[in-house]
XYZ file of C-alpha atoms in Angstrom:
349
model
C 12.328 -6.724 4.734
C 10.520 -3.465 5.426
C 10.859 -3.939 9.180
C 13.688 -5.545 11.173
C 12.922 -8.616 13.205
C 12.903 -6.776 16.550
C 10.820 -3.885 15.117
C 8.322 -6.307 13.650
C 8.069 -8.145 16.959
C 7.415 -4.895 18.810
C 4.663 -3.918 16.356
C 2.896 -7.243 16.758
C 3.221 -7.145 20.545
C 1.539 -3.705 20.527
C -1.116 -5.110 18.182
C -1.757 -8.009 20.536
C -2.035 -5.723 23.589
C -4.410 -3.369 21.766
C -6.624 -6.271 20.670
C -6.749 -7.576 24.249
C -7.585 -4.089 25.600
C -10.371 -3.630 23.018
C -11.793 -7.039 23.954
C -11.648 -6.177 27.698
C -13.209 -2.775 27.197
C -16.026 -4.182 25.064
C -16.800 -6.850 27.665
C -16.809 -4.289 30.471
C -19.126 -1.872 28.629
C -21.479 -4.673 27.529
C -21.664 -5.995 31.130
C -22.665 -2.546 32.396
C -25.655 -2.614 30.062
C -26.652 -6.206 30.732
C -24.740 -8.928 32.572
C -25.698 -11.431 29.845
C -24.171 -9.316 27.065
C -20.506 -9.503 26.100
C -19.951 -12.573 23.936
C -20.562 -10.976 20.529
C -19.132 -7.627 21.717
C -15.767 -9.271 22.401
C -15.824 -11.230 19.142
C -16.615 -8.045 17.175
C -13.787 -6.157 18.883
C -11.295 -8.865 17.999
C -12.542 -9.113 14.376
C -12.334 -5.388 13.566
C -9.028 -4.601 15.264
C -6.305 -4.203 12.574
C -2.647 -3.194 12.688
C -3.180 0.400 11.529
C -5.872 2.939 12.290
C -7.192 3.200 8.720
C -7.734 -0.521 8.370
C -9.370 -0.698 11.828
C -11.756 2.137 10.964
C -12.603 0.501 7.664
C -13.431 -2.763 9.436
C -15.488 -0.850 12.050
C -17.562 0.644 9.253
C -17.954 -2.703 7.522
C -19.026 -4.380 10.795
C -21.582 -1.687 11.748
C -23.217 -1.408 8.359
C -23.093 -5.135 7.841
C -24.668 -5.724 11.253
C -27.558 -3.354 10.460
C -28.181 -4.996 7.067
C -27.910 -8.486 8.464
C -30.190 -7.839 11.392
C -32.827 -6.337 9.080
C -32.588 -9.245 6.653
C -32.676 -11.806 9.471
C -35.737 -10.340 11.212
C -37.567 -9.983 7.901
C -36.875 -13.572 6.988
C -38.020 -14.844 10.408
C -41.364 -13.078 10.012
C -41.854 -14.306 6.435
C -40.869 -17.958 6.676
C -42.987 -20.582 8.507
C -42.173 -20.772 12.260
C -40.611 -24.242 12.031
C -37.075 -25.512 12.093
C -37.196 -26.315 8.382
C -38.696 -22.921 7.569
C -36.064 -21.126 9.566
C -33.329 -23.143 7.893
C -34.680 -22.371 4.465
C -34.822 -18.634 5.304
C -31.245 -18.839 6.611
C -29.984 -20.415 3.405
C -31.736 -17.821 1.242
C -30.497 -14.797 3.239
C -26.937 -16.010 3.522
C -26.870 -16.858 -0.201
C -28.229 -13.387 -0.989
C -25.506 -11.755 1.186
C -22.870 -13.836 -0.622
C -24.212 -12.647 -3.979
C -24.465 -9.004 -2.940
C -20.831 -9.095 -1.842
C -20.049 -8.429 -5.509
C -21.075 -4.806 -4.781
C -19.509 -4.305 -1.340
C -17.657 -6.367 1.262
C -20.103 -5.122 3.880
C -22.402 -7.978 2.950
C -19.879 -10.511 4.242
C -20.414 -8.983 7.685
C -24.169 -8.995 7.068
C -24.007 -12.770 6.570
C -22.472 -13.148 10.043
C -25.305 -11.191 11.675
C -27.923 -13.147 9.694
C -26.379 -16.335 11.128
C -26.466 -14.955 14.693
C -30.130 -13.799 14.425
C -31.561 -16.855 12.670
C -29.627 -19.800 14.125
C -28.854 -18.820 17.726
C -31.175 -20.276 20.373
C -34.315 -18.107 20.846
C -36.519 -19.641 23.533
C -38.694 -16.588 23.880
C -39.415 -16.204 20.169
C -39.004 -12.414 20.498
C -36.938 -12.016 17.344
C -36.887 -8.227 17.320
C -35.713 -8.012 20.920
C -33.042 -10.656 20.306
C -31.778 -9.063 17.071
C -31.670 -5.521 18.554
C -29.670 -6.750 21.522
C -27.182 -8.460 19.195
C -26.838 -5.204 17.208
C -26.238 -3.285 20.429
C -23.696 -5.843 21.570
C -21.799 -5.759 18.261
C -21.893 -1.958 18.263
C -20.289 -1.918 21.707
C -17.487 -4.126 20.413
C -16.921 -1.991 17.327
C -16.887 1.265 19.335
C -14.436 -0.208 21.824
C -12.015 -1.071 19.017
C -12.458 2.424 17.548
C -11.496 4.027 20.866
C -8.478 1.765 21.502
C -7.171 2.096 17.884
C -7.241 5.873 18.100
C -5.903 6.341 21.629
C -3.517 3.460 22.366
C -0.334 3.426 20.260
C -2.106 4.671 17.147
C -0.292 3.254 14.142
C -1.451 5.504 11.297
C -1.415 4.293 7.689
C 0.262 7.519 6.615
C 3.176 6.919 9.052
C 3.518 3.345 7.837
C 3.516 4.587 4.233
C 6.268 7.101 4.940
C 8.425 4.393 6.474
C 7.799 2.066 3.528
C 8.639 4.781 0.959
C 11.898 5.642 2.710
C 13.019 2.022 2.681
C 11.788 1.444 -0.855
C 13.520 4.480 -2.366
C 16.763 3.371 -0.701
C 16.350 -0.145 -2.113
C 15.473 1.285 -5.502
C 18.715 3.310 -5.531
C 20.755 0.235 -4.570
C 19.182 -1.864 -7.355
C 19.838 0.941 -9.806
C 23.555 0.594 -8.996
C 23.477 -3.166 -9.601
C 21.719 -2.806 -12.939
C 24.164 -0.141 -14.180
C 27.219 -2.170 -13.059
C 25.821 -5.203 -14.914
C 25.353 -3.133 -18.076
C 28.814 -1.688 -17.923
C 30.296 -5.145 -17.411
C 28.088 -6.507 -20.230
C 26.712 -9.263 -18.051
C 23.264 -10.127 -16.758
C 24.362 -12.299 -13.816
C 22.027 -12.248 -10.779
C 19.753 -9.546 -12.266
C 16.725 -11.537 -13.274
C 13.670 -10.830 -11.087
C 15.486 -8.312 -8.892
C 12.635 -5.764 -9.151
C 9.807 -8.181 -8.343
C 9.744 -7.230 -4.650
C 9.393 -3.498 -5.357
C 6.762 -4.070 -8.044
C 4.744 -6.162 -5.587
C 4.946 -3.564 -2.806
C 3.703 -0.682 -4.977
C 0.129 -1.993 -4.907
C 0.128 -2.084 -1.107
C 1.470 1.488 -1.025
C -1.607 2.625 -2.937
C -3.899 0.671 -0.654
C -2.390 2.361 2.408
C -2.775 5.777 0.754
C -6.405 5.155 -0.124
C -7.003 3.992 3.479
C -5.481 7.191 4.813
C -7.580 9.402 2.550
C -10.864 7.572 3.327
C -10.534 6.807 7.012
C -7.692 8.717 8.745
C -7.665 12.143 7.223
C -10.029 13.571 9.859
C -7.820 12.332 12.678
C -4.259 12.899 11.445
C -3.125 15.778 9.256
C -0.431 14.429 6.963
C 0.503 16.035 3.660
C -1.483 13.894 1.238
C -0.213 15.755 -1.844
C 3.394 14.972 -0.993
C 2.621 11.330 -0.272
C 0.810 11.035 -3.607
C 3.791 12.553 -5.488
C 6.263 10.190 -3.786
C 4.139 7.096 -4.544
C 3.977 7.973 -8.253
C 7.664 8.904 -8.340
C 8.567 5.459 -7.004
C 6.337 3.852 -9.653
C 8.105 5.803 -12.402
C 11.559 4.902 -11.032
C 10.707 1.217 -10.981
C 9.293 1.377 -14.519
C 12.510 2.939 -15.814
C 14.649 0.424 -13.953
C 12.551 -2.339 -15.478
C 13.263 -0.996 -18.958
C 16.992 -0.869 -18.208
C 16.901 -4.365 -16.708
C 15.267 -5.597 -19.911
C 18.230 -4.206 -21.893
C 20.669 -5.938 -19.538
C 18.839 -9.268 -19.831
C 19.136 -9.011 -23.634
C 22.952 -8.766 -23.574
C 24.353 -11.608 -25.622
C 27.949 -11.711 -26.894
C 28.186 -7.944 -26.874
C 31.818 -6.686 -27.176
C 31.386 -2.950 -27.531
C 32.916 -0.333 -25.219
C 30.624 2.058 -23.382
C 32.232 5.361 -24.382
C 29.754 7.322 -22.242
C 30.366 5.272 -19.082
C 31.581 8.260 -17.001
C 28.557 10.402 -17.992
C 26.057 7.614 -17.365
C 27.538 6.825 -13.983
C 27.367 10.496 -13.035
C 23.678 10.635 -13.972
C 23.047 7.455 -12.040
C 24.949 8.725 -8.926
C 23.069 12.020 -8.813
C 19.744 10.244 -9.453
C 20.443 7.868 -6.573
C 21.164 10.813 -4.233
C 17.845 12.418 -5.188
C 15.970 9.120 -4.681
C 17.358 8.693 -1.202
C 16.623 12.310 -0.241
C 13.026 11.984 -1.441
C 12.626 8.846 0.658
C 13.964 10.696 3.722
C 11.297 13.439 3.302
C 13.924 15.943 2.211
C 13.701 18.354 -0.741
C 17.080 17.756 -2.466
C 19.211 20.190 -4.371
C 18.816 19.062 -8.000
C 21.460 21.254 -9.601
C 24.032 18.411 -9.767
C 21.526 16.111 -11.448
C 20.555 18.775 -13.943
C 24.224 19.370 -14.741
C 24.898 15.655 -15.125
C 21.965 15.234 -17.565
C 23.112 18.280 -19.548
C 26.725 17.039 -19.777
C 25.595 13.572 -20.893
C 23.412 15.067 -23.623
C 26.247 17.264 -24.888
C 28.641 14.338 -24.973
C 26.098 12.248 -26.922
C 25.706 15.010 -29.429
C 29.476 15.180 -29.822
C 29.707 11.476 -30.436
C 26.937 11.688 -33.041
C 28.705 14.568 -34.785
C 32.021 12.643 -34.844
C 30.342 9.622 -36.385
C 31.338 7.243 -33.535
C 27.784 5.936 -33.122
C 27.678 4.797 -36.760
C 30.761 2.592 -36.263
C 28.918 0.074 -34.070
C 26.247 -2.399 -35.081
C 22.581 -1.369 -35.093
C 21.762 -3.927 -32.382
C 24.511 -2.666 -30.048
C 23.600 0.929 -30.763
C 19.949 0.290 -29.850
C 20.990 -1.334 -26.547
C 23.157 1.624 -25.587
C 20.594 4.243 -26.619
C 17.732 2.401 -24.903
C 19.652 2.083 -21.657
C 20.809 5.712 -21.755
C 17.303 6.950 -22.628
C 15.786 5.148 -19.627
C 18.452 6.593 -17.319
C 17.866 10.032 -18.742
C 14.085 9.752 -18.329
C 14.464 8.526 -14.765
C 16.595 11.560 -13.917
C 14.173 13.942 -15.627
C 11.163 12.399 -13.800
C 12.998 12.877 -10.497
C 13.549 16.563 -11.374
C 9.830 16.976 -12.135
C 8.962 15.200 -8.862
C 11.170 17.549 -6.817
C 9.608 20.589 -8.505
C 6.140 19.293 -7.580
C 7.246 18.716 -4.003
C 8.611 22.260 -3.831
C 5.263 23.513 -5.095
C 3.155 21.600 -2.584
C 5.385 21.521 0.485
C 4.007 23.131 3.598
C 5.685 26.219 4.907
């Protein structure tokens, strides 16, 4: 779990209060303009309010643009089709179907379909379609703007802050899983390892979505170090990829009886890599000298074993398993070193 039960409860309580405040503000502002306004303003406020600022701003944009497109399409259709119930229904079906098709290009057309429905099917005793449609656009705009204000000013939960929290927890979990995989390899057993990286692999996609949301919608309002966030996201991806390669070796263990002569060196590389992972997750720039020394010592020991001919005395299959596992551990450590160098380069003074 990325959030504890009490923390998650608190976040959703805040989200509920913010949604209610946005609905109340939209109803109040709409009533100041016209006592009859408010229904669609409140609905729009509730629809576009999301848990973080970036997602709320994205929905605000979708709702505003979709409303303008839908109102234009609805008014155009009402002037083109015959002024009968069947004519209006036919125009409605065509415009909604067109919006559904155009959604292949942008999700804004899903919001346009809602506005088309409001304009074309809602009761219109006066027949003044332009007046009715423009009032609905104004009403929806009030709801969207109310959500925008509340999302930015009341307990703003920024996508970048959520991403930092996720990365810290994920790097810690990645380091813990690394330990389990190495222990399984050293014990020559694959018990309880299958599928252990599935959760991290699934969360990586959402990390990228949060980062894109921050870049597109929040960057003007909150000044987080986007370069550092980008480096950490890609570093986590690389760590999980290397762990997946090592896990594959562990899952292929069958009746292996060899002794891991480099166990001490591998465990040292793993321990120092774990320390760097956890430090990166905590937004710290770690001292990488111990990891560099561990990688160097492991390489020297491997060269010595090769020179003594010890590697040739085990089967080709066993040798490939050991070399593949060690190579992945080595690459993981080297990628962490590269990551830390990049963070040193881009960190803000």
